[in-house]
């Protein structure tokens, strides 16, 4: 984005841009527990939220953090937490609660190497599948990835918007490199920022059925304390929110939870296409790896290979149709990742064409370089 | 059933919820619910102003029956959700209802930190000394030597005293009651709700089905008699010797002190921050 008159340009790190994005999106509540490389998000919000009339609280652990976030959201306030691998693991049970009770919230996971305490200060992309499947049971969830400081701002706003619109937790996957790299960032004009707020009930309390189905599948959400007294539970519930064990009611709930997301694929599944129109060999990448991939594609083009990049912004729901069109068109696709191969499996799963899909992985805490990706492009292109 | 009780049932229980409830006949949970409703009625709170949040367990099923803003969270986490609600909307009266396992095993960390943090919340812990819902496993308050499905040879761990734990953790209001001393219980719950600050009421209750049956107290009446015979009012206990108190427990108000409330302190921080003072909070005026 090029700066126009009156626009503010500053140097920011990814974690700071997430804070700016959250505040711009209307986030007014943060609960968290310190962890590298995510702590700056909490620190900065502890300073900024009171100025915005919001609330920051440092909780006793990550389980408590996400509990408080869900509570604040139930009371009508846009809420967020931020953590890294070990804390993200602790959040899984309540993340499922937010899916089940349909409570909007945003969870930032600045990934570090794992498993366990792992590599606190090194980048990784090891939590991709955990973000999708970490909490138990079949559940819908939205997972977005960030690769630049500008992304951190914009994708955080998108995360809040999707979370509010679909009443689901949205997970942002960042990594230590994006989090701590300083880049020039241009604040968009306030009027250029589109903000989505959850739908409130338009009917009087007597008519409000908190989990009633509708064409969108997303029921309006009454904040606690405004006359709509209803029940919220993590148990499977009927349309009134009360626990049920009736097969037809169970099925209706679970199906609706998925349908509301499926119906929104067109606006949830975000990708960035780079030099793909005539590409013959492509890279499919996300997060900080896509930066190296972009560079590699440019270099390969200079040397005569028709290379392209499909950068995944949305990791889940998996942007299948965008990936399929690349697989259909190219003879080879490289999927570089800082893990042992998580998204590459998804890519292979949807590949029904002759396209050769090669994964490339690094798990040594170091970044994948443009050179490494370029070599793979050449290998598949010849 | 007296007319007063019927009136309260109509006023506070949910009409659209399918009864009967899930509790065993004679379970103490119903007595706690009754005390809670009467306390709320006596205070004169509006139903819209109240949030009742629970964890998981037999006790956790209480919110579903009452016509408030109700929330059934995850096991042990009621206070964390309650914290978020209270911070987001301090005008709400937020009450958390928990079991002994819920509040002091899986949720023990949240419990002591909530006591230390001092939001204006009410925490009611139904201490039936056992894991009721999951079928009688030992809990952190199961007495030494008792039998449980996971302590078939007798329990070799030592029990928490929940109220004393809350006092030590810094809760400004702590009380203990029982489901036998019903009027006292109602009074303690009322005081706790009215208390400005984190207020804890531990309620000794009967799970004759999962605890009593395995420990020679297989019916509610026997368990209530045990409560009657072992509860000593705090006022009286202060003049009793340690030997006389052996095996007994106190009921009444154990602590009632004033402490700055988190949400009010935070409001000062907001105002100070907006005025440009780096820290406007505690001790700085
Ligand atoms: C994370 C988790 N672990 C275990 C359980 C199973 N569980 C449900 S209720 C309960 C214990 C209930 O005991 P208590 O909290 O004392 O409440 P009571 O049923 O006696 O009222 C357990 C272990 C659960 N629901 N969630
Ligand atoms: S199992 Fe125990 S605590 Fe649960 S309802 Fe029955 S008597 Fe009450």
XYZ file of C-alpha atoms and ligand atoms in Angstrom:
701
model
C 0.000 0.000 0.000
C 1.503 3.349 -0.965
C 1.126 6.224 1.445
C -1.240 8.993 0.502
C -1.574 12.450 1.919
C -2.458 12.528 5.589
C -1.729 8.867 6.113
C 0.478 7.983 9.007
C 3.584 5.916 8.240
C 5.436 4.284 11.099
C 7.879 1.508 11.813
C 6.116 -1.329 13.573
C 6.772 -4.913 14.458
C 4.207 -7.582 13.702
C 3.039 -7.897 17.296
C 2.471 -4.144 17.454
C 0.536 -4.181 14.203
C -1.720 -6.882 15.634
C -2.469 -4.552 18.534
C -3.263 -1.689 16.146
C -5.466 -3.956 14.077
C -7.307 -5.225 17.133
C -7.983 -1.718 18.420
C -9.125 -0.576 14.979
C -11.448 -3.583 14.787
C -13.076 -2.558 18.057
C -11.387 -4.983 20.446
C -11.890 -3.659 23.960
C -10.921 -6.635 26.082
C -7.735 -8.624 26.330
C -6.856 -11.360 28.804
C -3.547 -13.143 28.535
C -0.570 -14.796 30.145
C 3.016 -13.852 29.232
C 4.844 -16.006 26.714
C 7.584 -15.471 24.163
C 7.224 -14.486 21.341
C 3.736 -13.083 21.959
C 4.216 -11.006 25.120
C 4.498 -7.636 23.349
C 0.856 -7.925 22.347
C -0.199 -8.102 25.998
C 2.247 -5.433 27.098
C 1.147 -2.964 24.503
C -2.529 -3.611 25.111
C -2.080 -3.138 28.853
C -1.032 0.395 27.940
C -3.497 1.056 25.151
C -6.758 -0.552 26.219
C -7.492 1.680 29.218
C -6.992 4.686 26.947
C -9.647 3.302 24.650
C -12.035 2.673 27.545
C -11.321 -1.035 27.329
C -9.926 -3.575 29.760
C -6.692 -5.518 29.974
C -6.130 -8.278 32.481
C -3.232 -10.619 33.074
C -4.702 -13.924 34.162
C -3.173 -16.804 36.112
C -2.750 -18.982 33.023
C -3.945 -19.408 29.446
C -6.967 -21.482 30.435
C -8.173 -18.565 32.513
C -7.267 -16.119 29.763
C -9.513 -17.652 27.165
C -12.238 -18.170 29.778
C -12.217 -14.455 30.558
C -12.181 -13.621 26.845
C -15.282 -15.734 26.271
C -16.967 -14.183 29.303
C -16.284 -10.647 28.112
C -17.560 -11.485 24.655
C -20.767 -12.904 26.141
C -21.214 -9.549 27.839
C -20.994 -7.908 24.410
C -17.375 -6.757 24.174
C -15.034 -7.733 21.329
C -12.268 -9.756 22.950
C -8.924 -11.289 22.215
C -6.023 -13.219 23.685
C -2.525 -13.925 22.385
C -0.141 -16.747 23.150
C 2.361 -19.224 21.751
C 2.433 -23.027 21.488
C 2.396 -24.104 25.168
C -0.335 -21.594 25.982
C -2.271 -22.467 22.854
C -2.316 -26.087 24.013
C -3.831 -25.002 27.336
C -6.535 -23.031 25.563
C -7.909 -25.920 23.563
C -10.769 -26.967 25.831
C -12.289 -23.517 26.090
C -11.679 -22.901 22.411
C -14.121 -25.739 21.864
C -16.532 -24.066 24.251
C -16.436 -20.942 22.078
C -17.167 -23.080 18.991
C -20.050 -24.838 20.703
C -21.632 -21.816 22.375
C -20.828 -19.665 19.318
C -18.961 -16.938 21.137
C -16.923 -14.619 18.903
C -13.290 -14.195 19.967
C -9.848 -13.901 18.427
C -6.860 -15.995 19.498
C -3.408 -15.076 18.269
C -0.835 -17.861 18.310
C 2.656 -16.573 17.612
C 4.098 -19.962 16.778
C 7.407 -21.193 18.110
C 9.161 -24.495 17.601
C 7.627 -27.442 19.428
C 6.676 -29.889 20.791
C 6.580 -28.897 24.461
C 8.537 -25.809 25.518
C 10.381 -26.295 22.255
C 12.191 -23.329 20.759
C 10.811 -20.213 22.430
C 12.545 -17.678 20.236
C 12.667 -19.415 16.874
C 10.002 -19.371 14.199
C 7.949 -22.406 13.298
C 4.732 -23.350 11.603
C 4.186 -26.426 13.691
C 0.751 -25.527 15.056
C -1.229 -25.482 11.819
C -3.062 -28.734 12.410
C -3.470 -28.011 16.096
C -5.193 -24.772 15.183
C -7.604 -26.750 13.034
C -8.105 -29.806 15.197
C -6.690 -28.975 18.628
C -9.945 -28.980 20.525
C -11.859 -32.229 20.729
C -14.862 -33.143 18.651
C -15.967 -32.111 15.189
C -15.971 -28.372 15.157
C -15.797 -25.475 12.768
C -13.085 -22.901 13.229
C -11.371 -20.256 11.122
C -7.575 -20.097 10.937
C -5.772 -17.172 9.287
C -2.056 -16.640 8.734
C 0.051 -13.487 8.596
C 3.293 -12.850 6.722
C 4.020 -9.132 6.965
C 3.474 -6.258 9.376
C 0.814 -4.836 7.079
C -0.884 -8.259 7.167
C -0.811 -8.311 10.931
C -2.930 -5.183 10.958
C -5.313 -6.124 8.170
C -5.711 -9.795 9.014
C -6.419 -8.986 12.657
C -9.296 -6.776 11.530
C -10.456 -9.532 9.199
C -10.245 -12.005 12.094
C -12.520 -9.880 14.259
C -14.924 -9.294 11.381
C -15.246 -12.974 10.550
C -15.503 -13.903 14.199
C -18.318 -11.435 14.769
C -20.143 -12.297 11.584
C -20.021 -16.073 11.983
C -19.882 -16.284 15.771
C -16.795 -18.498 15.772
C -13.394 -18.252 17.372
C -10.847 -17.104 14.807
C -7.223 -18.114 15.221
C -4.416 -16.010 13.795
C -1.184 -17.901 13.232
C 1.877 -15.714 13.300
C 5.477 -16.655 14.012
C 8.506 -15.251 15.777
C 9.857 -13.675 12.584
C 6.694 -11.828 11.624
C 6.132 -10.889 15.248
C 9.483 -9.217 15.745
C 10.429 -7.858 12.314
C 10.086 -4.102 12.017
C 8.658 -2.816 8.763
C 7.182 0.398 7.495
C 3.491 0.354 8.082
C 0.936 2.747 6.662
C -2.181 3.312 8.716
C -5.204 3.248 6.474
C -7.784 6.010 6.853
C -10.438 5.108 9.353
C -13.059 5.279 6.612
C -11.176 2.667 4.584
C -11.496 0.163 7.383
C -14.566 -1.977 7.273
C -15.765 -3.160 10.662
C -18.317 -5.905 11.222
C -20.229 -6.219 14.494
C -22.194 -9.258 15.600
C -25.899 -9.162 14.799
C -27.983 -8.278 17.846
C -31.522 -9.550 18.254
C -34.058 -7.278 16.621
C -36.994 -8.971 18.343
C -38.196 -8.404 21.911
C -36.850 -10.802 24.569
C -40.049 -12.921 24.632
C -39.501 -13.809 20.996
C -35.777 -14.388 21.162
C -34.716 -17.988 20.544
C -30.965 -17.822 21.113
C -29.855 -20.692 18.884
C -32.566 -20.650 16.252
C -31.607 -21.552 12.715
C -31.998 -19.087 9.852
C -30.824 -18.953 6.236
C -27.393 -17.696 7.345
C -27.216 -20.249 10.149
C -25.853 -17.547 12.474
C -28.309 -16.564 15.202
C -28.276 -12.990 16.531
C -26.393 -12.757 19.817
C -27.833 -10.967 22.834
C -25.254 -9.641 25.283
C -25.783 -10.665 28.895
C -27.649 -8.139 30.967
C -29.869 -6.513 28.363
C -33.145 -8.220 29.043
C -32.587 -11.355 26.977
C -32.133 -13.924 29.676
C -30.967 -17.180 28.152
C -28.743 -20.148 28.812
C -25.283 -20.694 27.390
C -23.624 -24.087 27.710
C -20.893 -26.220 26.237
C -23.284 -29.168 26.255
C -25.094 -29.980 23.058
C -28.181 -27.810 23.261
C -31.519 -27.221 21.618
C -32.491 -23.941 19.942
C -33.265 -22.423 23.333
C -29.791 -23.239 24.603
C -30.896 -26.015 26.969
C -29.021 -29.335 27.048
C -30.525 -31.992 24.836
C -29.872 -35.617 23.981
C -32.467 -35.887 21.222
C -30.800 -37.189 18.055
C -32.637 -34.779 15.760
C -31.673 -31.784 17.898
C -28.039 -32.873 18.203
C -27.757 -33.334 14.477
C -29.413 -30.009 13.721
C -26.963 -28.137 15.946
C -23.787 -29.755 14.656
C -24.918 -29.422 11.052
C -25.744 -25.755 11.510
C -22.359 -25.061 13.122
C -20.693 -26.375 9.982
C -23.206 -24.981 7.502
C -22.770 -21.414 8.682
C -19.080 -21.609 7.782
C -19.527 -23.561 4.556
C -21.980 -20.971 3.304
C -19.417 -18.267 3.908
C -16.513 -19.927 2.043
C -16.538 -17.208 -0.627
C -15.597 -14.524 1.867
C -13.732 -16.595 4.453
C -11.246 -18.320 2.167
C -8.686 -15.649 1.374
C -5.625 -16.199 -0.785
C -3.200 -13.970 -2.634
C -2.312 -14.897 -6.171
C 1.106 -13.755 -7.370
C 2.216 -14.235 -10.998
C -0.069 -17.221 -11.300
C -1.922 -16.434 -14.530
C 0.497 -18.232 -16.836
C 2.388 -20.192 -14.203
C 3.618 -23.630 -14.931
C 5.312 -24.298 -11.592
C 3.933 -22.813 -8.404
C 4.654 -22.416 -4.784
C 1.878 -22.732 -2.221
C 2.973 -21.058 0.990
C 1.737 -19.085 3.970
C 3.110 -16.997 6.805
C 6.713 -15.854 6.766
C 7.651 -18.601 4.285
C 5.527 -16.900 1.642
C 7.890 -13.925 1.788
C 10.791 -16.097 0.720
C 8.538 -17.793 -1.821
C 7.607 -14.483 -3.426
C 11.267 -13.636 -3.806
C 12.028 -17.069 -5.232
C 9.230 -16.746 -7.786
C 10.540 -13.381 -8.978
C 14.039 -14.758 -9.339
C 12.841 -17.854 -11.178
C 10.873 -15.682 -13.576
C 14.007 -13.678 -14.295
C 15.674 -16.892 -15.291
C 12.879 -17.863 -17.607
C 10.768 -20.240 -15.503
C 7.062 -19.413 -15.470
C 6.705 -19.564 -11.704
C 3.877 -18.331 -9.495
C 2.833 -18.180 -5.867
C -0.426 -18.964 -4.188
C -0.208 -17.451 -0.734
C -2.770 -18.830 1.652
C -4.176 -16.271 4.062
C -6.947 -18.545 5.249
C -5.588 -21.955 6.195
C -8.919 -23.320 7.442
C -11.514 -23.783 6.124
C -8.922 -24.976 3.609
C -9.191 -22.820 0.468
C -9.671 -25.836 -1.684
C -10.947 -24.264 -4.875
C -8.036 -21.807 -5.113
C -5.579 -24.620 -4.515
C -7.325 -26.859 -7.020
C -7.110 -24.301 -9.773
C -3.337 -24.114 -9.256
C -2.989 -27.905 -9.196
C -5.021 -28.176 -12.384
C -2.923 -25.593 -14.171
C 0.620 -26.447 -13.087
C 2.831 -29.389 -13.672
C 4.505 -28.962 -10.333
C 3.748 -27.372 -7.004
C 6.168 -26.824 -4.102
C 4.815 -26.541 -0.572
C 7.562 -25.180 1.696
C 6.780 -25.140 5.412
C 8.576 -24.715 8.715
C 7.199 -28.028 9.996
C 7.392 -31.637 8.861
C 4.563 -31.140 6.386
C 1.107 -30.033 7.479
C -0.482 -27.967 4.705
C 1.325 -30.079 2.095
C -0.885 -32.969 3.156
C -3.972 -30.900 2.518
C -2.627 -29.938 -0.892
C -1.912 -33.572 -1.733
C -5.342 -34.559 -0.484
C -7.110 -32.350 -2.995
C -4.790 -33.088 -5.921
C -6.729 -35.008 -8.574
C -4.500 -33.991 -11.473
C -1.118 -34.897 -12.911
C 0.523 -32.104 -10.954
C 3.563 -33.190 -8.943
C 3.326 -31.892 -5.369
C 6.652 -31.629 -3.530
C 6.910 -30.697 0.083
C 9.919 -28.914 1.476
C 10.415 -28.713 5.204
C 12.663 -27.145 7.765
C 12.383 -27.892 11.453
C 15.719 -26.545 12.631
C 14.418 -23.206 13.822
C 15.782 -21.427 10.754
C 13.918 -19.733 7.948
C 13.452 -21.268 4.548
C 15.430 -19.140 2.114
C 14.404 -17.914 -1.348
C 17.334 -19.858 -2.770
C 16.052 -23.152 -1.402
C 12.613 -22.560 -2.865
C 14.059 -21.405 -6.179
C 16.011 -24.653 -6.497
C 12.822 -26.625 -6.033
C 11.034 -24.506 -8.615
C 13.816 -25.280 -11.087
C 13.691 -28.962 -10.269
C 9.959 -29.155 -10.971
C 10.189 -26.813 -13.960
C 12.654 -28.873 -15.951
C -45.816 -26.286 49.825
C -46.267 -22.827 51.252
C -47.602 -20.027 49.107
C -44.373 -18.061 49.472
C -42.337 -20.893 48.007
C -44.716 -21.304 45.068
C -44.483 -17.601 44.357
C -40.697 -17.716 44.325
C -40.695 -20.783 42.080
C -42.859 -18.978 39.561
C -40.803 -15.868 39.746
C -37.341 -17.367 39.416
C -37.474 -20.816 37.859
C -37.581 -21.167 34.111
C -40.960 -21.956 32.677
C -39.584 -23.120 29.351
C -37.142 -25.582 30.881
C -38.248 -29.165 31.004
C -38.320 -30.382 34.587
C -37.689 -32.682 36.470
C -34.165 -31.648 37.286
C -31.169 -33.986 37.118
C -30.469 -34.152 40.864
C -31.073 -37.228 43.018
C -33.967 -37.052 45.495
C -32.746 -35.451 48.722
C -29.641 -33.880 47.181
C -28.396 -30.776 48.977
C -28.057 -28.863 45.704
C -31.763 -28.005 45.744
C -31.448 -26.502 49.222
C -28.599 -24.302 48.039
C -30.665 -23.211 45.046
C -33.553 -22.362 47.371
C -31.303 -20.308 49.640
C -29.839 -18.499 46.660
C -33.244 -17.589 45.249
C -34.563 -16.372 48.595
C -31.433 -14.307 49.149
C -31.777 -12.712 45.716
C -35.451 -12.051 46.330
C -34.747 -10.443 49.681
C -32.096 -8.198 48.180
C -34.555 -7.294 45.440
C -32.239 -7.754 42.481
C -33.696 -7.701 38.972
C -33.369 -10.960 37.083
C -31.773 -9.126 34.164
C -28.940 -7.902 36.376
C -27.888 -11.365 37.508
C -25.480 -13.723 35.824
C -25.248 -17.214 37.278
C -22.183 -19.043 35.980
C -21.257 -22.609 36.869
C -18.616 -25.172 36.124
C -19.228 -28.863 35.492
C -20.654 -31.299 38.001
C -24.030 -31.884 39.629
C -23.739 -28.388 41.088
C -22.948 -27.116 37.608
C -26.449 -27.933 36.450
C -28.023 -25.289 38.666
C -28.033 -22.349 36.224
C -30.182 -24.116 33.656
C -33.212 -24.006 35.963
C -33.210 -20.335 36.886
C -34.416 -17.400 34.882
C -31.250 -15.267 34.939
C -28.493 -14.772 32.401
C -27.050 -18.245 32.832
C -23.791 -19.810 31.810
C -22.632 -23.378 32.164
C -18.881 -23.242 31.474
C -16.178 -25.919 31.482
C -15.034 -27.950 34.497
C -13.276 -25.689 36.991
C -13.426 -22.545 34.888
C -16.572 -20.768 36.060
C -14.591 -18.020 37.786
C -12.557 -17.248 34.676
C -15.677 -16.689 32.581
C -17.235 -14.744 35.453
C -14.139 -12.540 35.565
C -14.521 -11.652 31.885
C -18.212 -10.891 32.261
C -17.693 -8.723 35.318
C -14.863 -6.773 33.716
C -16.864 -6.214 30.561
C -20.005 -5.173 32.443
C -19.294 -4.274 36.067
C -22.938 -3.338 36.651
C -23.976 -7.008 36.501
C -24.236 -9.098 39.665
C -22.141 -12.122 38.798
C -22.450 -15.274 40.886
C -20.373 -18.382 40.284
C -21.605 -21.736 41.533
C -19.127 -24.560 41.782
C -18.562 -28.011 43.195
C -15.675 -28.867 45.501
C -13.782 -30.700 42.775
C -14.684 -27.997 40.318
C -13.478 -25.131 42.520
C -10.519 -26.647 44.334
C -9.108 -29.443 42.139
C -9.252 -28.534 38.473
C -10.222 -24.936 39.224
C -8.065 -24.455 42.312
C -5.683 -22.087 40.632
C -8.510 -19.858 39.370
C -10.102 -19.923 42.803
C -7.094 -18.645 44.739
C -6.303 -16.056 42.101
C -9.868 -14.786 42.026
C -9.666 -14.413 45.808
C -6.409 -12.502 45.498
C -7.563 -10.329 42.597
C -10.748 -9.138 44.267
C -13.349 -8.524 41.638
C -16.807 -7.917 42.990
C -17.996 -11.492 42.422
C -19.820 -14.032 44.556
C -18.504 -17.590 44.623
C -20.696 -20.316 46.074
C -19.005 -23.663 46.480
C -21.149 -26.647 47.191
C -18.843 -28.906 49.135
C -20.286 -32.400 49.126
C -16.840 -33.877 49.688
C -16.947 -36.032 46.575
C -17.161 -36.014 42.792
C -20.900 -36.476 42.503
C -21.540 -36.320 38.800
C -18.812 -38.733 37.754
C -19.808 -41.348 40.312
C -18.087 -40.930 43.658
C -14.378 -40.457 43.078
C -12.417 -38.687 45.801
C -12.142 -34.906 45.712
C -9.741 -32.479 47.423
C -12.245 -32.216 50.284
C -12.911 -35.908 50.813
C -11.909 -36.582 54.432
C -8.806 -38.620 55.214
C -9.716 -42.273 55.575
C -13.043 -42.040 53.699
C -14.003 -44.366 50.920
C -14.513 -43.338 47.330
C -14.661 -45.217 44.036
C -11.046 -44.243 43.461
C -10.123 -44.776 47.108
C -11.443 -48.296 47.683
C -8.916 -48.866 50.484
C -9.596 -45.525 52.165
C -8.239 -42.140 51.210
C -4.670 -41.370 52.245
C -4.707 -37.708 51.181
C -5.650 -34.780 53.387
C -8.569 -32.504 52.722
C -8.640 -28.814 51.970
C -10.730 -26.558 54.171
C -12.187 -24.421 51.432
C -13.233 -21.418 53.486
C -9.876 -21.218 55.282
C -8.130 -21.546 51.928
C -10.145 -18.598 50.624
C -9.253 -16.481 53.659
C -5.565 -17.227 53.199
C -5.767 -16.451 49.500
C -7.062 -13.006 50.372
C -10.804 -13.111 49.788
C -12.298 -10.158 51.694
C -15.497 -12.018 52.545
C -15.594 -15.690 53.444
C -18.399 -17.664 55.018
C -19.299 -21.283 55.587
C -22.757 -22.728 55.916
C -24.478 -26.058 55.555
C -27.640 -27.299 53.931
C -28.903 -28.215 57.408
C -28.679 -24.647 58.722
C -30.945 -23.296 56.010
C -31.768 -19.897 57.442
C -28.142 -19.181 58.210
C -27.250 -20.247 54.702
C -29.728 -17.843 53.155
C -28.353 -15.087 55.311
C -24.744 -15.851 54.393
C -25.540 -15.945 50.688
C -27.316 -12.620 50.995
C -24.357 -11.068 52.780
C -21.998 -12.460 50.154
C -23.986 -11.020 47.263
C -24.205 -7.659 48.990
C -20.503 -7.666 49.844
C -18.477 -5.305 47.698
C -15.566 -7.529 46.741
C -14.860 -11.196 46.136
C -17.179 -13.100 48.452
C -16.985 -16.829 49.068
C -19.628 -19.046 50.615
C -18.647 -22.646 51.176
C -21.730 -24.783 51.665
C -21.322 -28.179 53.285
C -23.827 -30.319 51.426
C -24.915 -33.918 51.223
C -24.185 -36.297 48.434
C -25.633 -39.290 50.206
C -25.659 -41.198 46.917
C -21.975 -41.021 46.047
C -20.348 -40.102 49.365
C -22.750 -41.074 52.126
C -23.503 -44.542 50.836
C -19.839 -45.523 50.945
C -19.236 -43.924 54.328
C -22.065 -45.142 56.585
C -24.329 -42.165 55.855
C -26.460 -43.515 53.040
C -29.410 -41.166 53.385
C -29.861 -37.393 53.493
C -31.184 -37.328 57.055
C -28.115 -39.064 58.492
C -25.879 -36.664 56.638
C -27.847 -33.645 57.856
C -27.598 -34.899 61.421
C -23.867 -35.172 60.940
C -23.818 -31.511 59.840
C -25.940 -30.497 62.810
C -23.586 -32.273 65.214
C -20.305 -31.105 63.743
C -20.962 -27.474 62.822
C -19.942 -24.885 65.398
C -20.814 -21.221 64.982
C -17.687 -19.107 64.595
C -18.678 -16.980 67.569
C -18.807 -20.042 69.770
C -15.717 -21.650 68.273
C -13.550 -18.722 69.344
C -14.044 -19.684 72.970
C -13.471 -23.399 72.406
C -10.204 -25.258 72.806
C -8.431 -26.910 69.891
C -9.261 -30.284 71.425
C -12.962 -29.461 71.600
C -12.897 -28.389 67.955
C -11.292 -31.672 66.846
C -13.369 -33.106 63.991
C -15.700 -30.084 63.987
C -15.954 -27.229 61.546
C -17.064 -23.621 61.887
C -20.046 -22.006 60.261
C -20.786 -18.324 59.910
C -18.702 -15.425 58.627
C -14.994 -16.229 58.764
C -13.694 -13.025 57.225
C -15.182 -9.679 56.331
C -12.718 -6.937 55.498
C -12.566 -4.046 53.055
C -10.212 -4.147 50.093
C -9.990 -2.083 46.924
C -12.084 -3.622 44.159
C -10.434 -4.465 40.857
C -12.981 -2.835 38.566
C -12.931 0.395 40.558
C -9.145 0.443 40.585
C -9.145 -0.184 36.869
C -11.520 2.678 36.272
C -9.011 4.923 38.038
C -6.306 3.618 35.728
C -8.449 4.460 32.703
C -9.104 7.968 33.911
C -5.457 8.496 34.867
C -4.215 7.150 31.543
C -6.529 9.433 29.608
C -5.334 12.431 31.604
C -1.792 11.461 30.672
C -0.622 10.182 33.993
C 1.522 7.126 33.377
C -0.028 5.264 36.286
C -3.173 6.604 37.800
C -3.896 3.607 39.910
C -3.502 2.333 43.393
C -1.677 4.434 45.920
C -1.244 7.292 43.515
C -4.499 9.046 44.242
C -11.654 -31.313 31.922
C -12.626 -32.247 32.531
N -12.185 -33.287 33.260
C -13.062 -34.131 33.804
C -14.399 -33.956 33.648
C -15.354 -34.929 34.252
N -16.060 -34.405 35.398
C -17.303 -33.914 35.302
S -17.932 -33.400 36.729
C -16.531 -33.864 37.572
C -16.377 -33.740 39.035
C -17.558 -33.215 39.714
O -17.317 -33.106 41.066
P -17.546 -31.759 41.828
O -16.866 -30.638 41.129
O -17.182 -31.932 43.251
O -19.103 -31.464 41.645
P -20.390 -32.338 42.037
O -20.723 -33.192 40.874
O -20.045 -33.125 43.251
O -21.429 -31.310 42.269
C -15.599 -34.406 36.709
C -14.288 -34.917 37.123
C -14.817 -32.855 32.859
N -16.107 -32.592 32.622
N -13.917 -32.030 32.326
S -24.851 -37.563 42.790
Fe -24.755 -36.552 44.773
S -24.400 -34.390 44.279
Fe -25.098 -35.386 42.409
S -27.305 -35.060 42.407
Fe -26.938 -37.051 43.359
S -26.840 -36.595 45.530
Fe -26.594 -34.670 44.469
